[in-house]
mmCIF file of C-alpha atoms in Angstrom:
data_model
loop_
_atom_site.group_PDB
_atom_site.id
_atom_site.type_symbol
_atom_site.label_atom_id
_atom_site.label_comp_id
_atom_site.label_asym_id
_atom_site.label_seq_id
_atom_site.Cartn_x
_atom_site.Cartn_y
_atom_site.Cartn_z
ATOM 1 C CA UNK A 1 -12.499 -27.127 -11.428
ATOM 2 C CA UNK A 2 -8.874 -26.039 -11.905
ATOM 3 C CA UNK A 3 -5.870 -27.727 -10.309
ATOM 4 C CA UNK A 4 -5.466 -24.750 -7.997
ATOM 5 C CA UNK A 5 -9.052 -24.999 -6.758
ATOM 6 C CA UNK A 6 -8.935 -28.767 -6.283
ATOM 7 C CA UNK A 7 -5.827 -28.490 -4.081
ATOM 8 C CA UNK A 8 -7.495 -26.122 -1.589
ATOM 9 C CA UNK A 9 -10.061 -28.338 0.104
ATOM 10 C CA UNK A 10 -8.480 -28.562 3.559
ATOM 11 C CA UNK A 11 -6.318 -25.438 3.536
ATOM 12 C CA UNK A 12 -6.595 -22.478 5.897
ATOM 13 C CA UNK A 13 -7.955 -19.192 4.559
ATOM 14 C CA UNK A 14 -4.413 -17.817 4.226
ATOM 15 C CA UNK A 15 -3.186 -20.889 2.350
ATOM 16 C CA UNK A 16 -6.173 -20.860 0.018
ATOM 17 C CA UNK A 17 -5.476 -17.221 -0.818
ATOM 18 C CA UNK A 18 -1.736 -17.752 -1.375
ATOM 19 C CA UNK A 19 -1.760 -21.139 -3.114
ATOM 20 C CA UNK A 20 0.381 -21.536 -6.239
ATOM 21 C CA UNK A 21 0.843 -24.484 -8.594
ATOM 22 C CA UNK A 22 3.918 -25.378 -10.642
ATOM 23 C CA UNK A 23 3.013 -25.424 -14.339
ATOM 24 C CA UNK A 24 6.421 -26.349 -15.756
ATOM 25 C CA UNK A 25 9.603 -24.812 -17.143
ATOM 26 C CA UNK A 26 10.229 -22.409 -19.997
ATOM 27 C CA UNK A 27 12.722 -23.047 -22.787
ATOM 28 C CA UNK A 28 15.044 -20.539 -21.100
ATOM 29 C CA UNK A 29 15.049 -22.532 -17.861
ATOM 30 C CA UNK A 30 12.689 -20.525 -15.659
ATOM 31 C CA UNK A 31 10.211 -22.458 -13.509
ATOM 32 C CA UNK A 32 6.664 -21.098 -13.587
ATOM 33 C CA UNK A 33 3.990 -21.138 -10.878
ATOM 34 C CA UNK A 34 0.409 -19.984 -11.414
ATOM 35 C CA UNK A 35 -2.168 -18.645 -9.001
ATOM 36 C CA UNK A 36 -4.978 -16.167 -8.434
ATOM 37 C CA UNK A 37 -4.628 -13.023 -6.316
ATOM 38 C CA UNK A 38 -7.631 -12.723 -3.995
ATOM 39 C CA UNK A 39 -9.589 -9.502 -3.524
ATOM 40 C CA UNK A 40 -10.216 -10.477 0.117
ATOM 41 C CA UNK A 41 -6.590 -10.154 1.217
ATOM 42 C CA UNK A 42 -4.187 -7.193 1.352
ATOM 43 C CA UNK A 43 -1.345 -5.653 3.414
ATOM 44 C CA UNK A 44 1.642 -7.931 2.932
ATOM 45 C CA UNK A 45 -0.372 -10.401 0.902
ATOM 46 C CA UNK A 46 1.536 -10.063 -2.374
ATOM 47 C CA UNK A 47 4.899 -11.069 -0.910
ATOM 48 C CA UNK A 48 3.196 -14.174 0.524
ATOM 49 C CA UNK A 49 2.187 -15.233 -3.001
ATOM 50 C CA UNK A 50 5.789 -15.153 -4.151
ATOM 51 C CA UNK A 51 7.038 -16.829 -0.972
ATOM 52 C CA UNK A 52 4.591 -19.713 -1.477
ATOM 53 C CA UNK A 53 5.988 -20.391 -4.950
ATOM 54 C CA UNK A 54 9.620 -20.236 -3.816
ATOM 55 C CA UNK A 55 9.005 -22.539 -0.849
ATOM 56 C CA UNK A 56 7.360 -25.049 -3.202
ATOM 57 C CA UNK A 57 10.285 -24.714 -5.606
ATOM 58 C CA UNK A 58 12.750 -25.658 -2.845
ATOM 59 C CA UNK A 59 10.557 -28.124 -0.930
ATOM 60 C CA UNK A 60 12.553 -31.183 -2.051
ATOM 61 C CA UNK A 61 15.963 -29.514 -1.964
ATOM 62 C CA UNK A 62 18.523 -29.333 0.840
ATOM 63 C CA UNK A 63 18.038 -25.545 0.942
ATOM 64 C CA UNK A 64 14.352 -25.597 1.850
ATOM 65 C CA UNK A 65 14.493 -22.705 4.340
ATOM 66 C CA UNK A 66 14.433 -18.997 3.449
ATOM 67 C CA UNK A 67 17.400 -17.128 4.907
ATOM 68 C CA UNK A 68 16.654 -13.703 3.442
ATOM 69 C CA UNK A 69 14.495 -11.967 0.889
ATOM 70 C CA UNK A 70 14.747 -8.577 -0.764
ATOM 71 C CA UNK A 71 11.522 -7.451 -2.412
ATOM 72 C CA UNK A 72 11.014 -4.566 -4.835
ATOM 73 C CA UNK A 73 7.496 -3.393 -5.683
ATOM 74 C CA UNK A 74 7.402 -2.398 -9.350
ATOM 75 C CA UNK A 75 3.685 -1.964 -10.058
ATOM 76 C CA UNK A 76 0.464 -2.525 -8.156
ATOM 77 C CA UNK A 77 -0.672 -6.161 -8.243
ATOM 78 C CA UNK A 78 -4.191 -6.686 -9.595
ATOM 79 C CA UNK A 79 -6.826 -9.127 -8.392
ATOM 80 C CA UNK A 80 -6.874 -12.236 -10.576
ATOM 81 C CA UNK A 81 -4.471 -14.607 -12.347
ATOM 82 C CA UNK A 82 -0.717 -14.226 -12.059
ATOM 83 C CA UNK A 83 2.436 -16.133 -12.965
ATOM 84 C CA UNK A 84 5.564 -16.343 -10.830
ATOM 85 C CA UNK A 85 8.779 -16.964 -12.736
ATOM 86 C CA UNK A 86 11.707 -18.350 -10.716
ATOM 87 C CA UNK A 87 15.253 -18.242 -12.087
ATOM 88 C CA UNK A 88 18.415 -19.531 -10.423
ATOM 89 C CA UNK A 89 21.158 -16.977 -9.777
ATOM 90 C CA UNK A 90 23.468 -19.155 -7.678
ATOM 91 C CA UNK A 91 23.166 -22.883 -7.072
ATOM 92 C CA UNK A 92 24.907 -25.130 -4.547
ATOM 93 C CA UNK A 93 24.631 -28.716 -3.343
ATOM 94 C CA UNK A 94 24.737 -27.885 0.372
ATOM 95 C CA UNK A 95 25.505 -24.154 0.585
ATOM 96 C CA UNK A 96 23.275 -21.130 0.167
ATOM 97 C CA UNK A 97 21.349 -20.613 -3.083
ATOM 98 C CA UNK A 98 20.076 -17.448 -4.723
ATOM 99 C CA UNK A 99 17.007 -17.180 -6.938
ATOM 100 C CA UNK A 100 15.031 -14.316 -8.386
ATOM 101 C CA UNK A 101 11.257 -14.577 -8.421
ATOM 102 C CA UNK A 102 9.052 -12.265 -10.473
ATOM 103 C CA UNK A 103 5.304 -11.912 -10.098
ATOM 104 C CA UNK A 104 3.933 -11.280 -13.587
ATOM 105 C CA UNK A 105 0.464 -10.291 -14.764
ATOM 106 C CA UNK A 106 -1.142 -9.712 -18.145
ATOM 107 C CA UNK A 107 -4.496 -8.064 -18.740
ATOM 108 C CA UNK A 108 -7.353 -10.445 -19.543
ATOM 109 C CA UNK A 109 -5.078 -13.490 -19.314
ATOM 110 C CA UNK A 110 -6.729 -16.592 -17.771
ATOM 111 C CA UNK A 111 -5.060 -18.777 -15.157
ATOM 112 C CA UNK A 112 -2.391 -20.809 -16.930
ATOM 113 C CA UNK A 113 -2.194 -24.572 -16.482
ATOM 114 C CA UNK A 114 0.965 -25.271 -18.498
ATOM 115 C CA UNK A 115 4.232 -23.469 -19.190
ATOM 116 C CA UNK A 116 3.544 -24.022 -22.895
ATOM 117 C CA UNK A 117 0.725 -21.451 -22.615
ATOM 118 C CA UNK A 118 3.079 -18.746 -21.350
ATOM 119 C CA UNK A 119 4.157 -15.988 -23.738
ATOM 120 C CA UNK A 120 6.115 -13.228 -22.018
ATOM 121 C CA UNK A 121 4.845 -10.589 -24.455
ATOM 122 C CA UNK A 122 2.342 -8.354 -22.689
ATOM 123 C CA UNK A 123 3.203 -9.459 -19.160
ATOM 124 C CA UNK A 124 4.164 -6.767 -16.657
ATOM 125 C CA UNK A 125 6.440 -7.470 -13.709
ATOM 126 C CA UNK A 126 4.629 -6.367 -10.560
ATOM 127 C CA UNK A 127 7.026 -7.598 -7.861
ATOM 128 C CA UNK A 128 10.693 -8.605 -8.059
ATOM 129 C CA UNK A 129 12.178 -10.634 -5.187
ATOM 130 C CA UNK A 130 15.647 -12.036 -4.541
ATOM 131 C CA UNK A 131 15.625 -15.018 -2.157
ATOM 132 C CA UNK A 132 18.584 -16.489 -0.299
ATOM 133 C CA UNK A 133 17.760 -20.102 0.532
ATOM 134 C CA UNK A 134 19.577 -22.411 2.937
ATOM 135 C CA UNK A 135 19.084 -25.054 5.603
ATOM 136 C CA UNK A 136 18.733 -23.625 9.103
ATOM 137 C CA UNK A 137 19.231 -27.029 10.730
ATOM 138 C CA UNK A 138 22.725 -27.292 9.231
ATOM 139 C CA UNK A 139 23.866 -23.818 10.279
ATOM 140 C CA UNK A 140 26.506 -23.765 12.999
ATOM 141 C CA UNK A 141 29.059 -21.326 14.360
ATOM 142 C CA UNK A 142 29.488 -18.521 16.872
ATOM 143 C CA UNK A 143 26.446 -16.678 18.261
ATOM 144 C CA UNK A 144 26.493 -13.300 20.042
ATOM 145 C CA UNK A 145 23.886 -10.637 20.787
ATOM 146 C CA UNK A 146 24.861 -6.941 20.995
ATOM 147 C CA UNK A 147 21.999 -4.616 21.922
ATOM 148 C CA UNK A 148 19.502 -6.794 20.044
ATOM 149 C CA UNK A 149 16.001 -5.700 19.119
ATOM 150 C CA UNK A 150 13.641 -6.436 21.985
ATOM 151 C CA UNK A 151 10.273 -8.152 21.661
ATOM 152 C CA UNK A 152 7.312 -5.951 22.629
ATOM 153 C CA UNK A 153 5.583 -6.534 25.944
ATOM 154 C CA UNK A 154 2.230 -8.225 25.392
ATOM 155 C CA UNK A 155 1.080 -7.337 28.918
ATOM 156 C CA UNK A 156 1.025 -3.702 27.748
ATOM 157 C CA UNK A 157 -1.346 -4.563 24.874
ATOM 158 C CA UNK A 158 -5.123 -4.569 24.575
ATOM 159 C CA UNK A 159 -7.378 -6.293 21.998
ATOM 160 C CA UNK A 160 -7.334 -4.607 18.599
ATOM 161 C CA UNK A 161 -9.350 -5.269 15.454
ATOM 162 C CA UNK A 162 -7.518 -4.215 12.300
ATOM 163 C CA UNK A 163 -9.683 -2.199 9.915
ATOM 164 C CA UNK A 164 -8.263 -4.227 7.032
ATOM 165 C CA UNK A 165 -7.981 -8.034 7.364
ATOM 166 C CA UNK A 166 -9.497 -8.082 10.853
ATOM 167 C CA UNK A 167 -11.825 -10.893 9.768
ATOM 168 C CA UNK A 168 -8.784 -13.121 9.129
ATOM 169 C CA UNK A 169 -6.220 -11.775 11.610
ATOM 170 C CA UNK A 170 -6.715 -11.263 15.337
ATOM 171 C CA UNK A 171 -4.449 -9.284 17.583
ATOM 172 C CA UNK A 172 -3.505 -7.051 20.483
ATOM 173 C CA UNK A 173 -1.790 -3.650 20.286
ATOM 174 C CA UNK A 174 0.256 -1.424 22.578
ATOM 175 C CA UNK A 175 -1.739 1.810 22.419
ATOM 176 C CA UNK A 176 0.843 3.894 24.280
ATOM 177 C CA UNK A 177 2.347 5.053 20.962
ATOM 178 C CA UNK A 178 -1.010 6.279 19.628
ATOM 179 C CA UNK A 179 -2.466 9.744 19.962
ATOM 180 C CA UNK A 180 -5.840 10.214 21.622
ATOM 181 C CA UNK A 181 -7.433 9.713 18.186
ATOM 182 C CA UNK A 182 -6.427 9.406 14.533
ATOM 183 C CA UNK A 183 -6.057 13.194 14.248
ATOM 184 C CA UNK A 184 -3.666 13.607 17.170
ATOM 185 C CA UNK A 185 0.112 13.223 17.408
ATOM 186 C CA UNK A 186 1.545 9.904 18.551
ATOM 187 C CA UNK A 187 4.926 8.206 18.091
ATOM 188 C CA UNK A 188 5.911 6.529 14.773
ATOM 189 C CA UNK A 189 6.195 3.001 16.157
ATOM 190 C CA UNK A 190 3.740 0.120 16.297
ATOM 191 C CA UNK A 191 3.879 -2.914 18.601
ATOM 192 C CA UNK A 192 1.414 -5.799 18.424
ATOM 193 C CA UNK A 193 0.616 -9.499 18.796
ATOM 194 C CA UNK A 194 -0.969 -11.332 15.840
ATOM 195 C CA UNK A 195 -2.572 -14.684 15.098
ATOM 196 C CA UNK A 196 -4.702 -16.285 12.392
ATOM 197 C CA UNK A 197 -8.328 -16.429 13.501
ATOM 198 C CA UNK A 198 -8.743 -19.922 12.035
ATOM 199 C CA UNK A 199 -5.884 -21.250 14.171
ATOM 200 C CA UNK A 200 -3.304 -21.620 11.399
ATOM 201 C CA UNK A 201 0.249 -22.303 12.575
ATOM 202 C CA UNK A 202 3.028 -19.760 12.175
ATOM 203 C CA UNK A 203 5.536 -20.813 9.493
ATOM 204 C CA UNK A 204 8.012 -19.411 6.998
ATOM 205 C CA UNK A 205 5.356 -18.396 4.472
ATOM 206 C CA UNK A 206 3.461 -16.126 6.829
ATOM 207 C CA UNK A 207 6.540 -14.380 8.282
ATOM 208 C CA UNK A 208 6.971 -11.950 5.324
ATOM 209 C CA UNK A 209 3.220 -11.332 5.462
ATOM 210 C CA UNK A 210 3.365 -10.384 9.145
ATOM 211 C CA UNK A 211 6.529 -8.336 8.522
ATOM 212 C CA UNK A 212 4.367 -6.056 6.364
ATOM 213 C CA UNK A 213 1.168 -6.251 8.416
ATOM 214 C CA UNK A 214 0.975 -3.177 10.625
ATOM 215 C CA UNK A 215 -0.417 0.312 10.884
ATOM 216 C CA UNK A 216 2.376 2.168 9.091
ATOM 217 C CA UNK A 217 4.267 4.142 11.776
ATOM 218 C CA UNK A 218 3.982 7.609 10.137
ATOM 219 C CA UNK A 219 0.189 7.291 10.328
ATOM 220 C CA UNK A 220 0.531 7.432 14.116
ATOM 221 C CA UNK A 221 1.677 11.047 13.770
ATOM 222 C CA UNK A 222 -1.970 11.915 13.133
ATOM 223 C CA UNK A 223 -3.892 13.502 10.310
ATOM 224 C CA UNK A 224 -3.435 17.005 11.751
ATOM 225 C CA UNK A 225 0.351 16.792 11.415
ATOM 226 C CA UNK A 226 0.265 14.893 8.119
ATOM 227 C CA UNK A 227 -2.178 17.319 6.500
ATOM 228 C CA UNK A 228 -4.947 14.755 6.160
ATOM 229 C CA UNK A 229 -5.253 11.028 5.464
ATOM 230 C CA UNK A 230 -2.241 9.406 3.816
ATOM 231 C CA UNK A 231 -1.207 6.213 2.088
ATOM 232 C CA UNK A 232 2.230 4.682 2.679
ATOM 233 C CA UNK A 233 3.186 2.493 -0.302
ATOM 234 C CA UNK A 234 6.186 0.206 0.145
ATOM 235 C CA UNK A 235 9.033 0.636 -2.345
ATOM 236 C CA UNK A 236 11.229 -2.167 -1.048
ATOM 237 C CA UNK A 237 11.178 -4.669 1.792
ATOM 238 C CA UNK A 238 13.811 -6.906 3.344
ATOM 239 C CA UNK A 239 13.314 -9.900 5.637
ATOM 240 C CA UNK A 240 16.158 -11.715 7.416
ATOM 241 C CA UNK A 241 15.068 -15.060 8.850
ATOM 242 C CA UNK A 242 16.770 -16.085 12.107
ATOM 243 C CA UNK A 243 15.080 -19.330 13.178
ATOM 244 C CA UNK A 244 12.343 -21.735 12.162
ATOM 245 C CA UNK A 245 8.928 -20.288 13.121
ATOM 246 C CA UNK A 246 6.593 -22.221 15.419
ATOM 247 C CA UNK A 247 3.474 -21.638 17.481
ATOM 248 C CA UNK A 248 0.200 -19.865 16.847
ATOM 249 C CA UNK A 249 1.094 -16.235 17.586
ATOM 250 C CA UNK A 250 3.783 -13.680 16.808
ATOM 251 C CA UNK A 251 4.867 -10.470 18.503
ATOM 252 C CA UNK A 252 5.860 -7.731 16.062
ATOM 253 C CA UNK A 253 7.466 -4.326 16.420
ATOM 254 C CA UNK A 254 8.158 -1.701 13.750
ATOM 255 C CA UNK A 255 9.686 1.782 14.160
ATOM 256 C CA UNK A 256 10.158 4.611 11.631
ATOM 257 C CA UNK A 257 13.122 6.713 12.851
ATOM 258 C CA UNK A 258 13.573 8.863 9.736
ATOM 259 C CA UNK A 259 10.909 10.524 7.580
ATOM 260 C CA UNK A 260 12.592 12.873 5.098
ATOM 261 C CA UNK A 261 10.829 14.613 2.208
ATOM 262 C CA UNK A 262 7.979 12.114 2.190
ATOM 263 C CA UNK A 263 10.206 9.028 2.152
ATOM 264 C CA UNK A 264 10.861 6.965 5.264
ATOM 265 C CA UNK A 265 12.540 3.838 6.533
ATOM 266 C CA UNK A 266 11.102 1.544 9.167
ATOM 267 C CA UNK A 267 12.607 -1.513 10.766
ATOM 268 C CA UNK A 268 11.714 -4.063 13.382
ATOM 269 C CA UNK A 269 11.310 -7.724 14.138
ATOM 270 C CA UNK A 270 9.039 -10.700 14.694
ATOM 271 C CA UNK A 271 9.217 -12.931 17.769
ATOM 272 C CA UNK A 272 7.318 -15.854 19.231
ATOM 273 C CA UNK A 273 5.232 -15.368 22.370
ATOM 274 C CA UNK A 274 8.302 -16.217 24.497
ATOM 275 C CA UNK A 275 10.440 -13.519 22.900
ATOM 276 C CA UNK A 276 12.512 -15.755 20.604
ATOM 277 C CA UNK A 277 13.455 -13.863 17.447
ATOM 278 C CA UNK A 278 12.052 -15.263 14.188
ATOM 279 C CA UNK A 279 13.048 -12.526 11.739
ATOM 280 C CA UNK A 280 14.191 -8.940 11.247
ATOM 281 C CA UNK A 281 12.676 -6.637 8.657
ATOM 282 C CA UNK A 282 13.437 -3.287 7.050
ATOM 283 C CA UNK A 283 11.276 -1.249 4.672
ATOM 284 C CA UNK A 284 11.587 1.839 2.499
ATOM 285 C CA UNK A 285 8.245 3.542 1.911
ATOM 286 C CA UNK A 286 6.591 6.793 0.892
ATOM 287 C CA UNK A 287 4.036 9.023 2.603
ATOM 288 C CA UNK A 288 1.595 10.302 -0.029
ATOM 289 C CA UNK A 289 -1.918 11.805 0.070
ATOM 290 C CA UNK A 290 -4.710 9.257 0.349
ATOM 291 C CA UNK A 291 -6.155 10.379 -2.995
ATOM 292 C CA UNK A 292 -3.177 8.758 -4.763
ATOM 293 C CA UNK A 293 -4.580 5.314 -3.915
ATOM 294 C CA UNK A 294 -8.263 5.763 -3.176
ATOM 295 C CA UNK A 295 -10.085 6.074 -6.535
ATOM 296 C CA UNK A 296 -12.819 7.907 -4.635
ATOM 297 C CA UNK A 297 -12.872 5.559 -1.629
ATOM 298 C CA UNK A 298 -13.303 7.351 1.699
ATOM 299 C CA UNK A 299 -10.286 6.843 3.999
ATOM 300 C CA UNK A 300 -10.769 4.678 7.078
ATOM 301 C CA UNK A 301 -8.943 5.653 10.281
ATOM 302 C CA UNK A 302 -6.657 2.730 11.200
ATOM 303 C CA UNK A 303 -7.014 3.147 14.965
#
C-alpha cells in the first residue's frame, strides 16, 4: 500500500480523490507533491488537486489561507499519477505570498514516492496556477459594498440531480432560467445550492471545485440555438476568496453576459446558506461542438 492510500482511511470521498503527498524538494528548490487523478470525479476536480497541494504546502505557515488563484488550463489532465510542482514567486514573513503550482503528468509514469525519482524530461504541464496566500484572520481595514453580487434565492429552487457527479454532490436548482427542455432557449445563467452527499464540511479546498461546478450557462440557450450538443472547455479561471468557508452547503450563481465568436466569459459567486459571500469567480471558456471532446460518447442533456 502506498503512502497516499494509507493516508485515506477516514477521509471523505472528495478528500480521497484529491489527496496529495509531499515527496520532497528538487535541487532547483521546487517542492513536489504526488497524487492520483480519479476517473470517478470531474467538473472542477483538477483545480481541487492543485489546491490540496498548495494548502498542504502552507499549512504550517502564517499565510495558510488562499486569497486568490488564477488557473490556466494547458492540456487535458489524464486519469492516473501526477506531480504538482510548487515554486515561490514572492515570500513574506507576515504579508501576502505568491507561488506558482504546476500539475505535471508523464505517460506510463508510476506514482512517485520521492523527489529523487522525478526527472522533468517527458513531463507535460497540464494546469498552471498562481496562488496568492495570506492570513484572513489578520486582515483589517475599511469595508464597503457597492452593488455587490447577490446570493441566489434557495426558496426558488427545486431538487436537482447533476448528470455528472450527482452520486457525490447533491443540490437544488432555480429552473426559471432553463428552457422547457434541453433543446429550447433559456437564459445563460445558472443558480443552485450544493452539498457533499457524505456530509463533508465546506472549506477552502472545495471552493474552487464548486466555483467550476455548474451547467455551463451557454448550454441553457438550448441545442436548437447552439446547433446541437456542445462542450464548453475552460481556458482560464479566477477565484477571489473573501472569507473563511463554513457550513455544509453553498449557494452558487454564474452568469455568461458575453458570448462572442464561440468564446465567452462567465462570472459569479459562492455564498453560505445565509447569504454571506465566500468567494467570487470569473472564467473564460469556449463553446465547441460536442464531438471535440466525446471520442464517440453520446452527449447527455444536462437538465
